[in-house]
Every structure is written in structure tokens, then in C-alpha cells.
PDB file of C-alpha atoms in Angstrom:
ATOM      1  CA  MET A   1     -82.578 -55.648  21.930  1.00  0.00           C
ATOM      2  CA  ARG A   2     -81.168 -59.139  21.193  1.00  0.00           C
ATOM      3  CA  LYS A   3     -77.752 -59.470  22.688  1.00  0.00           C
ATOM      4  CA  LEU A   4     -74.845 -60.323  20.426  1.00  0.00           C
ATOM      5  CA  GLY A   5     -71.525 -61.982  20.947  1.00  0.00           C
ATOM      6  CA  THR A   6     -68.470 -61.060  18.997  1.00  0.00           C
ATOM      7  CA  ILE A   7     -68.781 -64.114  16.777  1.00  0.00           C
ATOM      8  CA  ASP A   8     -72.383 -63.273  16.077  1.00  0.00           C
ATOM      9  CA  LEU A   9     -71.386 -59.695  15.149  1.00  0.00           C
ATOM     10  CA  GLU A  10     -68.827 -61.072  12.670  1.00  0.00           C
ATOM     11  CA  ILE A  11     -71.324 -63.361  10.961  1.00  0.00           C
ATOM     12  CA  LEU A  12     -73.906 -60.658  10.721  1.00  0.00           C
ATOM     13  CA  HIS A  13     -71.351 -58.099   9.546  1.00  0.00           C
ATOM     14  CA  LEU A  14     -70.256 -60.602   6.740  1.00  0.00           C
ATOM     15  CA  ALA A  15     -73.966 -60.760   5.616  1.00  0.00           C
ATOM     16  CA  ILE A  16     -74.206 -56.991   5.504  1.00  0.00           C
ATOM     17  CA  ASN A  17     -71.033 -56.715   3.511  1.00  0.00           C
ATOM     18  CA  GLU A  18     -72.463 -59.324   1.064  1.00  0.00           C
ATOM     19  CA  ASN A  19     -75.694 -57.471   0.545  1.00  0.00           C
ATOM     20  CA  GLY A  20     -77.605 -59.549   3.016  1.00  0.00           C
ATOM     21  CA  THR A  21     -76.854 -63.096   1.921  1.00  0.00           C
ATOM     22  CA  PHE A  22     -73.710 -65.134   2.342  1.00  0.00           C
ATOM     23  CA  ASN A  23     -72.620 -68.757   1.530  1.00  0.00           C
ATOM     24  CA  GLU A  24     -70.011 -71.228   2.298  1.00  0.00           C
ATOM     25  CA  ASN A  25     -67.347 -69.590   0.014  1.00  0.00           C
ATOM     26  CA  ASN A  26     -67.819 -66.136   1.667  1.00  0.00           C
ATOM     27  CA  LEU A  27     -67.161 -67.706   5.015  1.00  0.00           C
ATOM     28  CA  GLU A  28     -64.103 -69.497   3.637  1.00  0.00           C
ATOM     29  CA  ASN A  29     -62.753 -66.292   2.439  1.00  0.00           C
ATOM     30  CA  SER A  30     -63.406 -64.376   5.747  1.00  0.00           C
ATOM     31  CA  ASP A  31     -61.509 -64.294   9.089  1.00  0.00           C
ATOM     32  CA  LEU A  32     -64.287 -66.728  10.426  1.00  0.00           C
ATOM     33  CA  LYS A  33     -62.465 -69.633   9.032  1.00  0.00           C
ATOM     34  CA  ARG A  34     -60.156 -69.348  11.921  1.00  0.00           C
ATOM     35  CA  LEU A  35     -62.916 -70.818  14.143  1.00  0.00           C
ATOM     36  CA  GLY A  36     -63.047 -74.184  12.443  1.00  0.00           C
ATOM     37  CA  VAL A  37     -65.877 -75.977  10.898  1.00  0.00           C
ATOM     38  CA  GLY A  38     -67.518 -77.177  14.148  1.00  0.00           C
ATOM     39  CA  LYS A  39     -67.491 -73.771  16.009  1.00  0.00           C
ATOM     40  CA  LEU A  40     -68.681 -71.972  12.817  1.00  0.00           C
ATOM     41  CA  LEU A  41     -71.670 -74.408  12.279  1.00  0.00           C
ATOM     42  CA  ASP A  42     -72.573 -74.124  15.996  1.00  0.00           C
ATOM     43  CA  SER A  43     -72.725 -70.345  15.649  1.00  0.00           C
ATOM     44  CA  LEU A  44     -74.674 -70.436  12.597  1.00  0.00           C
ATOM     45  CA  ALA A  45     -77.186 -72.818  14.038  1.00  0.00           C
ATOM     46  CA  THR A  46     -77.480 -70.596  17.146  1.00  0.00           C
ATOM     47  CA  LEU A  47     -78.145 -67.421  15.073  1.00  0.00           C
ATOM     48  CA  LYS A  48     -80.715 -69.402  13.083  1.00  0.00           C
ATOM     49  CA  ASP A  49     -82.436 -70.513  16.231  1.00  0.00           C
ATOM     50  CA  ARG A  50     -82.633 -66.929  17.344  1.00  0.00           C
ATOM     51  CA  LYS A  51     -84.140 -65.926  14.010  1.00  0.00           C
ATOM     52  CA  MET A  52     -81.181 -63.549  13.150  1.00  0.00           C
ATOM     53  CA  ILE A  53     -80.392 -65.573   9.977  1.00  0.00           C
ATOM     54  CA  SER A  54     -82.531 -67.792   7.725  1.00  0.00           C
ATOM     55  CA  LEU A  55     -81.292 -70.848   5.749  1.00  0.00           C
ATOM     56  CA  ASN A  56     -82.035 -70.556   1.908  1.00  0.00           C
ATOM     57  CA  SER A  57     -82.925 -73.542  -0.394  1.00  0.00           C
ATOM     58  CA  ASP A  58     -79.432 -73.310  -2.096  1.00  0.00           C
ATOM     59  CA  GLY A  59     -77.663 -73.492   1.291  1.00  0.00           C
ATOM     60  CA  SER A  60     -76.729 -69.824   1.607  1.00  0.00           C
ATOM     61  CA  PHE A  61     -77.802 -67.759   4.657  1.00  0.00           C
ATOM     62  CA  SER A  62     -79.508 -64.419   4.710  1.00  0.00           C
ATOM     63  CA  ILE A  63     -79.768 -61.920   7.540  1.00  0.00           C
ATOM     64  CA  THR A  64     -83.110 -61.207   8.918  1.00  0.00           C
ATOM     65  CA  GLU A  65     -84.918 -57.919   9.702  1.00  0.00           C
ATOM     66  CA  LEU A  66     -84.829 -58.873  13.256  1.00  0.00           C
ATOM     67  CA  ALA A  67     -80.947 -58.797  13.156  1.00  0.00           C
ATOM     68  CA  ARG A  68     -80.868 -55.721  11.119  1.00  0.00           C
ATOM     69  CA  GLU A  69     -82.936 -53.884  13.698  1.00  0.00           C
ATOM     70  CA  ILE A  70     -79.972 -54.178  16.060  1.00  0.00           C
ATOM     71  CA  LEU A  71     -77.234 -52.181  14.468  1.00  0.00           C
ATOM     72  CA  TRP A  72     -78.178 -51.586  10.768  1.00  0.00           C
ATOM     73  CA  ASN A  73     -81.618 -49.758  10.998  1.00  0.00           C
ATOM     74  CA  ASP A  74     -81.282 -46.030   9.827  1.00  0.00           C
ATOM     75  CA  LYS A  75     -84.317 -45.184  12.094  1.00  0.00           C
ATOM     76  CA  ILE A  76     -82.443 -45.837  15.179  1.00  0.00           C
ATOM     77  CA  PRO A  77     -80.172 -42.952  16.254  1.00  0.00           C
ATOM     78  CA  LYS A  78     -76.474 -43.286  15.459  1.00  0.00           C
ATOM     79  CA  TRP A  79     -75.273 -42.755  19.038  1.00  0.00           C
ATOM     80  CA  ALA A  80     -77.656 -45.732  20.036  1.00  0.00           C
ATOM     81  CA  ARG A  81     -76.166 -47.944  17.357  1.00  0.00           C
ATOM     82  CA  ILE A  82     -72.685 -47.016  18.412  1.00  0.00           C
ATOM     83  CA  LEU A  83     -73.420 -47.805  22.089  1.00  0.00           C
ATOM     84  CA  ARG A  84     -74.919 -51.158  21.021  1.00  0.00           C
ATOM     85  CA  LEU A  85     -71.900 -52.005  19.126  1.00  0.00           C
ATOM     86  CA  LEU A  86     -69.534 -50.969  21.909  1.00  0.00           C
ATOM     87  CA  GLN A  87     -71.641 -53.321  24.188  1.00  0.00           C
ATOM     88  CA  VAL A  88     -70.552 -56.141  22.006  1.00  0.00           C
ATOM     89  CA  LYS A  89     -66.807 -55.039  21.582  1.00  0.00           C
ATOM     90  CA  SER A  90     -64.485 -52.084  22.011  1.00  0.00           C
ATOM     91  CA  CYS A  91     -63.761 -50.379  18.746  1.00  0.00           C
ATOM     92  CA  ASN A  92     -61.786 -47.591  17.019  1.00  0.00           C
ATOM     93  CA  ILE A  93     -63.262 -44.988  14.738  1.00  0.00           C
ATOM     94  CA  GLU A  94     -62.473 -47.056  11.554  1.00  0.00           C
ATOM     95  CA  GLN A  95     -64.041 -50.186  12.918  1.00  0.00           C
ATOM     96  CA  ILE A  96     -67.296 -48.432  13.954  1.00  0.00           C
ATOM     97  CA  GLU A  97     -67.432 -46.796  10.551  1.00  0.00           C
ATOM     98  CA  ASN A  98     -66.939 -50.156   8.811  1.00  0.00           C
ATOM     99  CA  ILE A  99     -69.375 -52.174  10.882  1.00  0.00           C
ATOM    100  CA  LEU A 100     -72.141 -49.650  11.185  1.00  0.00           C
ATOM    101  CA  LYS A 101     -71.884 -48.181   7.652  1.00  0.00           C
ATOM    102  CA  ILE A 102     -71.697 -44.561   9.127  1.00  0.00           C
ATOM    103  CA  SER A 103     -69.289 -42.047   7.720  1.00  0.00           C
ATOM    104  CA  LYS A 104     -66.171 -41.336   9.563  1.00  0.00           C
ATOM    105  CA  GLU A 105     -67.235 -37.701  10.147  1.00  0.00           C
ATOM    106  CA  GLU A 106     -70.558 -38.747  11.613  1.00  0.00           C
ATOM    107  CA  VAL A 107     -68.907 -41.405  13.850  1.00  0.00           C
ATOM    108  CA  SER A 108     -66.405 -38.882  14.999  1.00  0.00           C
ATOM    109  CA  ALA A 109     -69.139 -36.409  16.057  1.00  0.00           C
ATOM    110  CA  GLU A 110     -71.321 -38.862  17.752  1.00  0.00           C
ATOM    111  CA  ILE A 111     -68.376 -40.614  19.620  1.00  0.00           C
ATOM    112  CA  GLU A 112     -67.239 -37.274  20.861  1.00  0.00           C
ATOM    113  CA  GLU A 113     -70.664 -36.394  22.094  1.00  0.00           C
ATOM    114  CA  LEU A 114     -70.804 -39.903  23.822  1.00  0.00           C
ATOM    115  CA  ARG A 115     -67.432 -39.275  25.384  1.00  0.00           C
ATOM    116  CA  LYS A 116     -68.355 -35.781  26.805  1.00  0.00           C
ATOM    117  CA  ASN A 117     -71.410 -37.312  28.334  1.00  0.00           C
ATOM    118  CA  GLN A 118     -69.362 -40.040  30.030  1.00  0.00           C
ATOM    119  CA  PHE A 119     -70.898 -42.867  28.141  1.00  0.00           C
ATOM    120  CA  VAL A 120     -67.768 -43.989  26.516  1.00  0.00           C
ATOM    121  CA  LEU A 121     -64.098 -43.973  27.344  1.00  0.00           C
ATOM    122  CA  MET A 122     -61.227 -43.515  25.037  1.00  0.00           C
ATOM    123  CA  SER A 123     -58.268 -45.727  25.567  1.00  0.00           C
ATOM    124  CA  PRO A 124     -55.104 -45.257  23.519  1.00  0.00           C
ATOM    125  CA  GLN A 125     -53.576 -48.618  22.446  1.00  0.00           C
ATOM    126  CA  ARG A 126     -50.369 -49.262  20.637  1.00  0.00           C
ATOM    127  CA  ILE A 127     -50.942 -51.284  17.557  1.00  0.00           C
ATOM    128  CA  ASP A 128     -48.120 -51.948  15.026  1.00  0.00           C
ATOM    129  CA  GLU A 129     -46.069 -49.090  16.577  1.00  0.00           C
ATOM    130  CA  LYS A 130     -49.055 -46.663  16.209  1.00  0.00           C
ATOM    131  CA  ILE A 131     -51.162 -45.190  18.928  1.00  0.00           C
ATOM    132  CA  ILE A 132     -54.858 -46.030  18.134  1.00  0.00           C
ATOM    133  CA  LYS A 133     -57.703 -44.501  20.057  1.00  0.00           C
ATOM    134  CA  VAL A 134     -60.122 -47.530  21.183  1.00  0.00           C
ATOM    135  CA  TYR A 135     -63.498 -46.520  22.552  1.00  0.00           C
ATOM    136  CA  GLU A 136     -65.154 -48.746  25.189  1.00  0.00           C
ATOM    137  CA  ILE A 137     -68.621 -48.393  26.743  1.00  0.00           C
ATOM    138  CA  LEU A 138     -68.956 -47.140  30.324  1.00  0.00           C
ATOM    139  CA  PRO A 139     -71.536 -48.275  32.989  1.00  0.00           C
ATOM    140  CA  GLU A 140     -73.300 -44.922  32.228  1.00  0.00           C
ATOM    141  CA  GLY A 141     -73.480 -45.890  28.625  1.00  0.00           C
ATOM    142  CA  ILE A 142     -74.871 -49.342  29.285  1.00  0.00           C
ATOM    143  CA  GLU A 143     -77.493 -47.889  31.499  1.00  0.00           C
ATOM    144  CA  ALA A 144     -78.406 -45.246  28.908  1.00  0.00           C
ATOM    145  CA  ILE A 145     -78.791 -47.768  26.064  1.00  0.00           C
ATOM    146  CA  ASP A 146     -80.659 -50.247  28.278  1.00  0.00           C
ATOM    147  CA  LYS A 147     -83.238 -47.574  29.219  1.00  0.00           C
ATOM    148  CA  THR A 148     -83.986 -47.123  25.623  1.00  0.00           C
ATOM    149  CA  GLU A 149     -85.530 -50.699  25.504  1.00  0.00           C
ATOM    150  CA  THR A 150     -88.465 -49.392  27.691  1.00  0.00           C
ATOM    151  CA  GLU A 151     -88.365 -45.584  27.280  1.00  0.00           C
ATOM    152  CA  GLY A 152     -87.544 -45.170  23.610  1.00  0.00           C
ATOM    153  CA  PHE A 153     -84.638 -42.999  22.166  1.00  0.00           C
ATOM    154  CA  GLU A 154     -86.158 -39.646  22.580  1.00  0.00           C
ATOM    155  CA  LYS A 155     -85.858 -39.546  26.392  1.00  0.00           C
ATOM    156  CA  THR A 156     -82.066 -39.800  26.261  1.00  0.00           C
ATOM    157  CA  LYS A 157     -80.839 -36.266  26.482  1.00  0.00           C
ATOM    158  CA  PHE A 158     -77.197 -35.132  26.002  1.00  0.00           C
ATOM    159  CA  GLY A 159     -76.687 -32.320  28.519  1.00  0.00           C
ATOM    160  CA  LYS A 160     -74.024 -29.591  28.523  1.00  0.00           C
ATOM    161  CA  ILE A 161     -71.198 -30.962  30.464  1.00  0.00           C
ATOM    162  CA  LYS A 162     -69.699 -28.976  33.311  1.00  0.00           C
ATOM    163  CA  PRO A 163     -66.198 -27.908  32.324  1.00  0.00           C
ATOM    164  CA  GLU A 164     -64.568 -29.550  35.377  1.00  0.00           C
ATOM    165  CA  VAL A 165     -66.026 -32.919  34.422  1.00  0.00           C
ATOM    166  CA  GLU A 166     -64.752 -32.655  30.997  1.00  0.00           C
ATOM    167  CA  ILE A 167     -61.283 -31.725  32.244  1.00  0.00           C
ATOM    168  CA  LEU A 168     -61.435 -34.668  34.586  1.00  0.00           C
ATOM    169  CA  SER A 169     -62.140 -36.856  31.586  1.00  0.00           C
ATOM    170  CA  ILE A 170     -59.195 -35.325  29.741  1.00  0.00           C
ATOM    171  CA  ILE A 171     -56.880 -35.856  32.666  1.00  0.00           C
ATOM    172  CA  ASP A 172     -57.909 -39.713  32.641  1.00  0.00           C
ATOM    173  CA  GLU A 173     -57.116 -39.807  28.970  1.00  0.00           C
ATOM    174  CA  ILE A 174     -53.743 -38.229  29.450  1.00  0.00           C
ATOM    175  CA  ARG A 175     -52.939 -40.758  32.205  1.00  0.00           C
ATOM    176  CA  LYS A 176     -53.941 -43.648  29.807  1.00  0.00           C
ATOM    177  CA  GLU A 177     -51.635 -42.262  26.993  1.00  0.00           C
ATOM    178  CA  ILE A 178     -48.761 -41.699  29.418  1.00  0.00           C
ATOM    179  CA  GLN A 179     -49.062 -45.377  30.704  1.00  0.00           C
ATOM    180  CA  ASP A 180     -48.970 -46.612  26.945  1.00  0.00           C
ATOM    181  CA  SER A 181     -46.051 -44.465  26.130  1.00  0.00           C
ATOM    182  CA  GLN A 182     -42.444 -45.364  25.990  1.00  0.00           C
ATOM    183  CA  LEU A 183     -41.328 -42.715  28.651  1.00  0.00           C
ATOM    184  CA  ASP A 184     -39.104 -43.870  31.455  1.00  0.00           C
ATOM    185  CA  PRO A 185     -40.998 -44.920  34.584  1.00  0.00           C
ATOM    186  CA  PRO A 186     -39.575 -41.982  36.770  1.00  0.00           C
ATOM    187  CA  LYS A 187     -40.860 -39.618  34.054  1.00  0.00           C
ATOM    188  CA  LYS A 188     -44.207 -41.318  33.924  1.00  0.00           C
ATOM    189  CA  ASP A 189     -44.539 -41.033  37.764  1.00  0.00           C
ATOM    190  CA  SER A 190     -43.486 -37.373  37.691  1.00  0.00           C
ATOM    191  CA  ILE A 191     -46.224 -36.494  35.032  1.00  0.00           C
ATOM    192  CA  ASN A 192     -48.828 -38.520  36.893  1.00  0.00           C
ATOM    193  CA  GLU A 193     -48.030 -36.735  40.119  1.00  0.00           C
ATOM    194  CA  LYS A 194     -48.627 -33.415  38.451  1.00  0.00           C
ATOM    195  CA  LEU A 195     -51.883 -34.557  37.035  1.00  0.00           C
ATOM    196  CA  SER A 196     -52.890 -35.696  40.461  1.00  0.00           C
ATOM    197  CA  ILE A 197     -52.122 -32.258  41.831  1.00  0.00           C
ATOM    198  CA  LEU A 198     -54.039 -30.683  38.944  1.00  0.00           C
ATOM    199  CA  LYS A 199     -56.993 -33.062  39.710  1.00  0.00           C
ATOM    200  CA  GLY A 200     -56.835 -32.017  43.362  1.00  0.00           C
ATOM    201  CA  ARG A 201     -56.941 -28.252  42.447  1.00  0.00           C
ATOM    202  CA  LEU A 202     -60.123 -28.850  40.708  1.00  0.00           C
ATOM    203  CA  GLU A 203     -61.810 -30.254  43.778  1.00  0.00           C
ATOM    204  CA  ILE A 204     -63.601 -32.907  41.970  1.00  0.00           C
TER     205      ILE A 204
END
């Protein structure tokens, strides 16, 4: 798979949203204008050199099939497309849905399976006074998606997770939520201590 940077992803996502072809006006009306003309032109030139976009006779750009293969090919399993996206940037459910054009229900089901198999980690983040669940790829997830380059997607199996491993994952998520909460430090310490005792009792 061709590796993408966050700006590459933004440009290709813009192309997908514009039915495959975008122009100067589309760029000007997007968040990409924050980059400035020089940076944006460099990014477009790099994507063109890597054959991920092509320049049309009217000055517009079109996404290539090579670029579509990375995140927007329906023949690639949804779980693999999600892991590929999370290699580029951490995302919440809505961002994954919006970028990959996968329904929220499907994203939720796939991401939960990935989380249970220790391929992704959920990290609660406070954004505009709301707690948002943000997902990031773990080393095991990177290893799994990298293996598909040589072994294909069929060999990646999602096993039945041992209950104690799943409990451990839940404990870690609770820790993160506590850390991001507005509880007093002594209260946080007290809860974390109890979680440590619980973790110890599991003998993991």
C-alpha cells in the first residue's frame, strides 16, 4: 500500500467528496486553504508524481485508481480500510464514517471487533466540553495490516478474545476516561488504585 500523510488524505478525501475531480475553487472552499498556496501546490505536485492524482486539461485534478485502492475500494475488507486510515491519523467514529463512506453502524461493529482483538485503542478526548471516543491504531494493528501486503486479507483471523484480556482493555479505557475527567486528583488516585488492585487480582 502507498503510504499517505495527513495532507495527502485531506486532498484525496476532497476528490472523493467531489465525485473524483476537484478544482481550484473546491480547494479554496475547503479547510486546505489554511496551508497556503506554496504548501498546497507542493502537496498536489507530490501526489501527482506518486500517480495518486492526475492533472486534467482544464486545470482540475482527478483521483486515480491507484489512490482509490488505498481506502475507497469496496473489495478491500472494511476492517482493513479502517486500519489503513488509522495509520494516517487517529479518528472518531464520525470521521471514519465520513472519510471511508461506510455506514456508522458498520464502522461501530468493525471498530469494536478491532478493539477486542487489541488492534486499536479507544482514547476518550474532551472536545468542546464533550467526551469523544477517538480510536488509534496499536502496534498489533500495524503488524496485522502490514502483513496483508504479502499474505492478503484472508489470513487475518479475528479470534475469540480471552475474557481476562478484554477486561484488561476495559480497565485501561476506564483509566483514560478518569484521567480526562474533572474529578479531583485525590479521587482520581483512589479510583486508579482500586483499578490496579482489580488488575492484580486478575493475575494478568
